[in-house]
PDB file of C-alpha atoms in Angstrom:
ATOM      1  CA  MET A 124      95.824 126.880 196.805  1.00 48.00           C
ATOM      2  CA  TYR A 125      95.056 125.789 193.313  1.00 57.00           C
ATOM      3  CA  PHE A 126      93.367 122.431 192.556  1.00 63.00           C
ATOM      4  CA  MET A 127      92.897 120.930 189.154  1.00 75.00           C
ATOM      5  CA  GLN A 128      89.340 120.026 188.262  1.00 91.00           C
ATOM      6  CA  PRO A 129      88.624 116.270 188.121  1.00 95.00           C
ATOM      7  CA  MET A 130      88.391 114.713 184.720  1.00 96.00           C
ATOM      8  CA  THR A 131      86.465 111.712 183.501  1.00 98.00           C
ATOM      9  CA  ILE A 132      87.596 109.034 181.030  1.00 98.00           C
ATOM     10  CA  THR A 133      85.222 106.684 179.357  1.00 98.00           C
ATOM     11  CA  ALA A 134      87.580 104.778 177.074  1.00 98.00           C
ATOM     12  CA  SER A 135      91.047 103.319 177.348  1.00 98.00           C
ATOM     13  CA  ALA A 136      93.767 105.924 177.783  1.00 98.00           C
ATOM     14  CA  THR A 137      97.433 106.498 178.392  1.00 98.00           C
ATOM     15  CA  LEU A 138      98.006 108.965 181.173  1.00 98.00           C
ATOM     16  CA  ASP A 139     100.113 112.036 180.549  1.00 96.00           C
ATOM     17  CA  ARG A 140     101.942 113.826 183.379  1.00 95.00           C
ATOM     18  CA  ASP A 141     101.013 117.309 182.011  1.00 94.00           C
ATOM     19  CA  VAL A 142      97.326 116.409 181.799  1.00 94.00           C
ATOM     20  CA  HIS A 143      96.566 113.802 184.455  1.00 96.00           C
ATOM     21  CA  ALA A 144      99.168 114.122 187.282  1.00 96.00           C
ATOM     22  CA  GLY A 145      97.806 115.807 190.390  1.00 94.00           C
ATOM     23  CA  THR A 146      94.150 115.600 189.495  1.00 94.00           C
ATOM     24  CA  VAL A 147      91.435 113.092 190.137  1.00 97.00           C
ATOM     25  CA  VAL A 148      90.701 110.926 187.011  1.00 98.00           C
ATOM     26  CA  ASN A 149      87.175 109.390 187.198  1.00 98.00           C
ATOM     27  CA  LEU A 150      86.835 105.975 185.559  1.00 98.00           C
ATOM     28  CA  SER A 151      83.411 105.901 184.046  1.00 98.00           C
ATOM     29  CA  ALA A 152      82.877 102.924 181.707  1.00 98.00           C
ATOM     30  CA  ALA A 153      80.645 100.163 182.881  1.00 97.00           C
ATOM     31  CA  ALA A 154      82.132  97.973 180.075  1.00 97.00           C
ATOM     32  CA  GLY A 155      85.655  98.570 181.262  1.00 97.00           C
ATOM     33  CA  LEU A 156      88.723 100.331 180.095  1.00 98.00           C
ATOM     34  CA  THR A 157      92.561 100.174 180.368  1.00 98.00           C
ATOM     35  CA  VAL A 158      94.597 102.911 181.870  1.00 98.00           C
ATOM     36  CA  THR A 159      98.368 102.890 180.927  1.00 98.00           C
ATOM     37  CA  LEU A 160     100.709 104.757 183.189  1.00 98.00           C
ATOM     38  CA  PRO A 161     103.660 106.698 181.798  1.00 98.00           C
ATOM     39  CA  ALA A 162     107.053 105.071 182.282  1.00 98.00           C
ATOM     40  CA  ALA A 163     108.196 105.301 185.884  1.00 98.00           C
ATOM     41  CA  SER A 164     111.216 107.706 186.215  1.00 97.00           C
ATOM     42  CA  GLY A 165     111.110 109.044 189.800  1.00 97.00           C
ATOM     43  CA  LYS A 166     109.541 112.398 188.939  1.00 97.00           C
ATOM     44  CA  GLY A 167     107.161 112.101 191.903  1.00 97.00           C
ATOM     45  CA  ASP A 168     103.991 112.460 189.846  1.00 97.00           C
ATOM     46  CA  LEU A 169     100.846 111.340 191.701  1.00 97.00           C
ATOM     47  CA  TYR A 170      97.870 109.864 189.755  1.00 98.00           C
ATOM     48  CA  LYS A 171      94.464 109.572 191.532  1.00 98.00           C
ATOM     49  CA  LEU A 172      91.986 107.161 189.969  1.00 98.00           C
ATOM     50  CA  PHE A 173      88.404 107.083 191.227  1.00 98.00           C
ATOM     51  CA  VAL A 174      85.759 104.546 190.184  1.00 98.00           C
ATOM     52  CA  ALA A 175      82.768 106.759 189.314  1.00 98.00           C
ATOM     53  CA  THR A 176      80.848 103.986 187.465  1.00 98.00           C
ATOM     54  CA  THR A 177      80.808 100.387 188.720  1.00 97.00           C
ATOM     55  CA  ILE A 178      82.305  97.948 186.242  1.00 95.00           C
ATOM     56  CA  THR A 179      79.644  95.560 185.058  1.00 95.00           C
ATOM     57  CA  SER A 180      81.554  93.682 182.273  1.00 95.00           C
ATOM     58  CA  ASN A 181      85.139  93.256 181.414  1.00 97.00           C
ATOM     59  CA  ASN A 182      87.617  95.060 183.731  1.00 98.00           C
ATOM     60  CA  TYR A 183      89.170  98.331 184.787  1.00 98.00           C
ATOM     61  CA  ILE A 184      92.867  97.627 184.164  1.00 98.00           C
ATOM     62  CA  ILE A 185      95.633  99.931 185.356  1.00 98.00           C
ATOM     63  CA  GLN A 186      98.939  98.885 183.930  1.00 98.00           C
ATOM     64  CA  VAL A 187     102.528 100.122 183.721  1.00 98.00           C
ATOM     65  CA  ALA A 188     104.036 101.370 180.467  1.00 98.00           C
ATOM     66  CA  ASN A 189     106.689  98.677 179.962  1.00 98.00           C
ATOM     67  CA  ALA A 190     108.011  95.312 181.263  1.00 96.00           C
ATOM     68  CA  SER A 191     110.672  97.033 183.421  1.00 97.00           C
ATOM     69  CA  ASP A 192     108.244  98.963 185.606  1.00 98.00           C
ATOM     70  CA  THR A 193     106.716  97.399 188.723  1.00 98.00           C
ATOM     71  CA  ILE A 194     104.137  98.407 191.375  1.00 98.00           C
ATOM     72  CA  ALA A 195     104.719  98.162 195.127  1.00 97.00           C
ATOM     73  CA  GLY A 196     102.289  98.976 197.929  1.00 97.00           C
ATOM     74  CA  ILE A 197      98.954  97.967 199.451  1.00 97.00           C
ATOM     75  CA  ALA A 198      95.374  97.517 198.338  1.00 97.00           C
ATOM     76  CA  THR A 199      92.635  97.440 201.051  1.00 96.00           C
ATOM     77  CA  THR A 200      89.311  95.973 199.840  1.00 95.00           C
ATOM     78  CA  ALA A 201      86.091  96.228 201.699  1.00 93.00           C
ATOM     79  CA  THR A 202      82.913  94.280 200.771  1.00 92.00           C
ATOM     80  CA  THR A 203      79.533  95.864 200.190  1.00 85.00           C
ATOM     81  CA  THR A 204      77.688  93.196 202.117  1.00 80.00           C
ATOM     82  CA  THR A 205      79.510  92.118 205.289  1.00 72.00           C
ATOM     83  CA  GLY A 206      81.994  94.877 206.008  1.00 66.00           C
ATOM     84  CA  ALA A 207      84.815  92.322 206.011  1.00 77.00           C
ATOM     85  CA  GLY A 208      87.795  93.044 203.921  1.00 86.00           C
ATOM     86  CA  THR A 209      91.303  92.166 202.892  1.00 91.00           C
ATOM     87  CA  HIS A 210      94.720  93.803 202.615  1.00 92.00           C
ATOM     88  CA  GLU A 211      96.873  92.741 199.690  1.00 94.00           C
ATOM     89  CA  ALA A 212     100.510  93.708 198.978  1.00 95.00           C
ATOM     90  CA  ALA A 213     101.991  94.347 195.618  1.00 95.00           C
ATOM     91  CA  GLY A 214     105.731  94.013 195.097  1.00 78.00           C
ATOM     92  CA  GLY A 215     108.401  92.213 193.241  1.00 84.00           C
ATOM     93  CA  THR A 216     107.017  91.598 189.819  1.00 95.00           C
ATOM     94  CA  ASP A 217     103.488  93.008 189.984  1.00 98.00           C
ATOM     95  CA  ASP A 218     102.798  95.520 187.196  1.00 98.00           C
ATOM     96  CA  THR A 219      99.006  95.472 186.769  1.00 98.00           C
ATOM     97  CA  ILE A 220      95.943  96.337 188.914  1.00 98.00           C
ATOM     98  CA  THR A 221      92.673  94.626 187.623  1.00 98.00           C
ATOM     99  CA  LEU A 222      89.273  95.638 189.041  1.00 98.00           C
ATOM    100  CA  ASN A 223      86.486  93.226 187.894  1.00 98.00           C
ATOM    101  CA  GLY A 224      83.481  94.937 189.579  1.00 96.00           C
ATOM    102  CA  THR A 225      83.204  92.170 192.220  1.00 95.00           C
ATOM    103  CA  THR A 226      85.972  90.178 193.884  1.00 95.00           C
ATOM    104  CA  SER A 227      88.872  92.388 193.017  1.00 97.00           C
ATOM    105  CA  GLY A 228      87.133  95.744 193.501  1.00 97.00           C
ATOM    106  CA  GLY A 229      85.771  98.140 190.907  1.00 97.00           C
ATOM    107  CA  ILE A 230      82.512  99.086 192.640  1.00 97.00           C
ATOM    108  CA  ILE A 231      81.766 102.834 192.672  1.00 97.00           C
ATOM    109  CA  GLY A 232      83.837 104.481 195.367  1.00 97.00           C
ATOM    110  CA  SER A 233      87.023 102.441 194.771  1.00 98.00           C
ATOM    111  CA  TYR A 234      90.025 104.762 194.744  1.00 98.00           C
ATOM    112  CA  ILE A 235      93.674 104.277 193.682  1.00 98.00           C
ATOM    113  CA  GLU A 236      96.615 106.577 194.263  1.00 98.00           C
ATOM    114  CA  ILE A 237      99.716 105.649 192.357  1.00 98.00           C
ATOM    115  CA  GLU A 238     102.944 107.627 192.550  1.00 98.00           C
ATOM    116  CA  ASP A 239     106.121 107.632 190.360  1.00 98.00           C
ATOM    117  CA  VAL A 240     108.691 107.083 193.161  1.00 98.00           C
ATOM    118  CA  GLY A 241     111.726 105.849 191.246  1.00 98.00           C
ATOM    119  CA  ALA A 242     113.124 104.580 188.023  1.00 97.00           C
ATOM    120  CA  ASN A 243     110.889 101.607 187.122  1.00 97.00           C
ATOM    121  CA  LEU A 244     108.858 101.833 190.406  1.00 98.00           C
ATOM    122  CA  TRP A 245     105.345 102.904 191.184  1.00 98.00           C
ATOM    123  CA  ARG A 246     103.952 103.103 194.796  1.00 98.00           C
ATOM    124  CA  VAL A 247     100.300 102.263 195.060  1.00 98.00           C
ATOM    125  CA  ASN A 248      97.740 102.952 197.867  1.00 98.00           C
ATOM    126  CA  ALA A 249      94.365 101.580 196.869  1.00 98.00           C
ATOM    127  CA  HIS A 250      91.075 101.582 198.789  1.00 97.00           C
ATOM    128  CA  LEU A 251      88.716  99.303 196.899  1.00 97.00           C
ATOM    129  CA  VAL A 252      85.130  98.295 197.145  1.00 96.00           C
ATOM    130  CA  GLY A 253      84.209  94.716 196.117  1.00 95.00           C
ATOM    131  CA  SER A 254      81.784  91.906 196.716  1.00 93.00           C
ATOM    132  CA  GLY A 255      81.916  88.153 197.247  1.00 90.00           C
ATOM    133  CA  THR A 256      85.114  86.360 198.162  1.00 91.00           C
ATOM    134  CA  LEU A 257      87.692  88.942 197.689  1.00 93.00           C
ATOM    135  CA  ILE A 258      90.945  88.309 195.621  1.00 95.00           C
ATOM    136  CA  THR A 259      94.054  90.370 194.944  1.00 96.00           C
ATOM    137  CA  PRO A 260      93.833  92.967 192.338  1.00 98.00           C
ATOM    138  CA  PHE A 261      97.621  92.725 191.541  1.00 98.00           C
ATOM    139  CA  SER A 262      99.342  90.614 188.928  1.00 98.00           C
ATOM    140  CA  ALA A 263     102.312  90.557 186.554  1.00 97.00           C
ATOM    141  CA  ALA A 264     100.689  90.882 183.108  1.00 97.00           C
ATOM    142  CA  VAL A 265     102.812  93.492 181.111  1.00 97.00           C
ATOM    143  CA  SER A 266     105.439  91.862 178.845  1.00 88.00           C
TER     144      SER A 266
END
């Protein structure tokens, strides 16, 4: 079985199916970055994003390519201090995942799988590490 070697991004990037699909993309920018997904078309591409460097300022933002695409699925977030956590659902109009390094995740070890499951539709399965009073990482921000 052939596996693609993980790659690291340190600045904002638009993912490309020929380069990024099927491999682990390490997010490694303490000052944050934005990852833009390709337009959802139902090709089945799976993108795996791993927080390799805890965000300390700004945000890690994962966003869809256009105002027609949305994200549906679940984010589970655990805290570093109490072991308590939350489950948040994305659906309807959500199109952005924001990790702030504390309450919405983004601490090293956070992991997001996002799959192109249909025209204008991404499926997300996120396992996040956060701290403090946890909040949802999902929002509708792309216009």
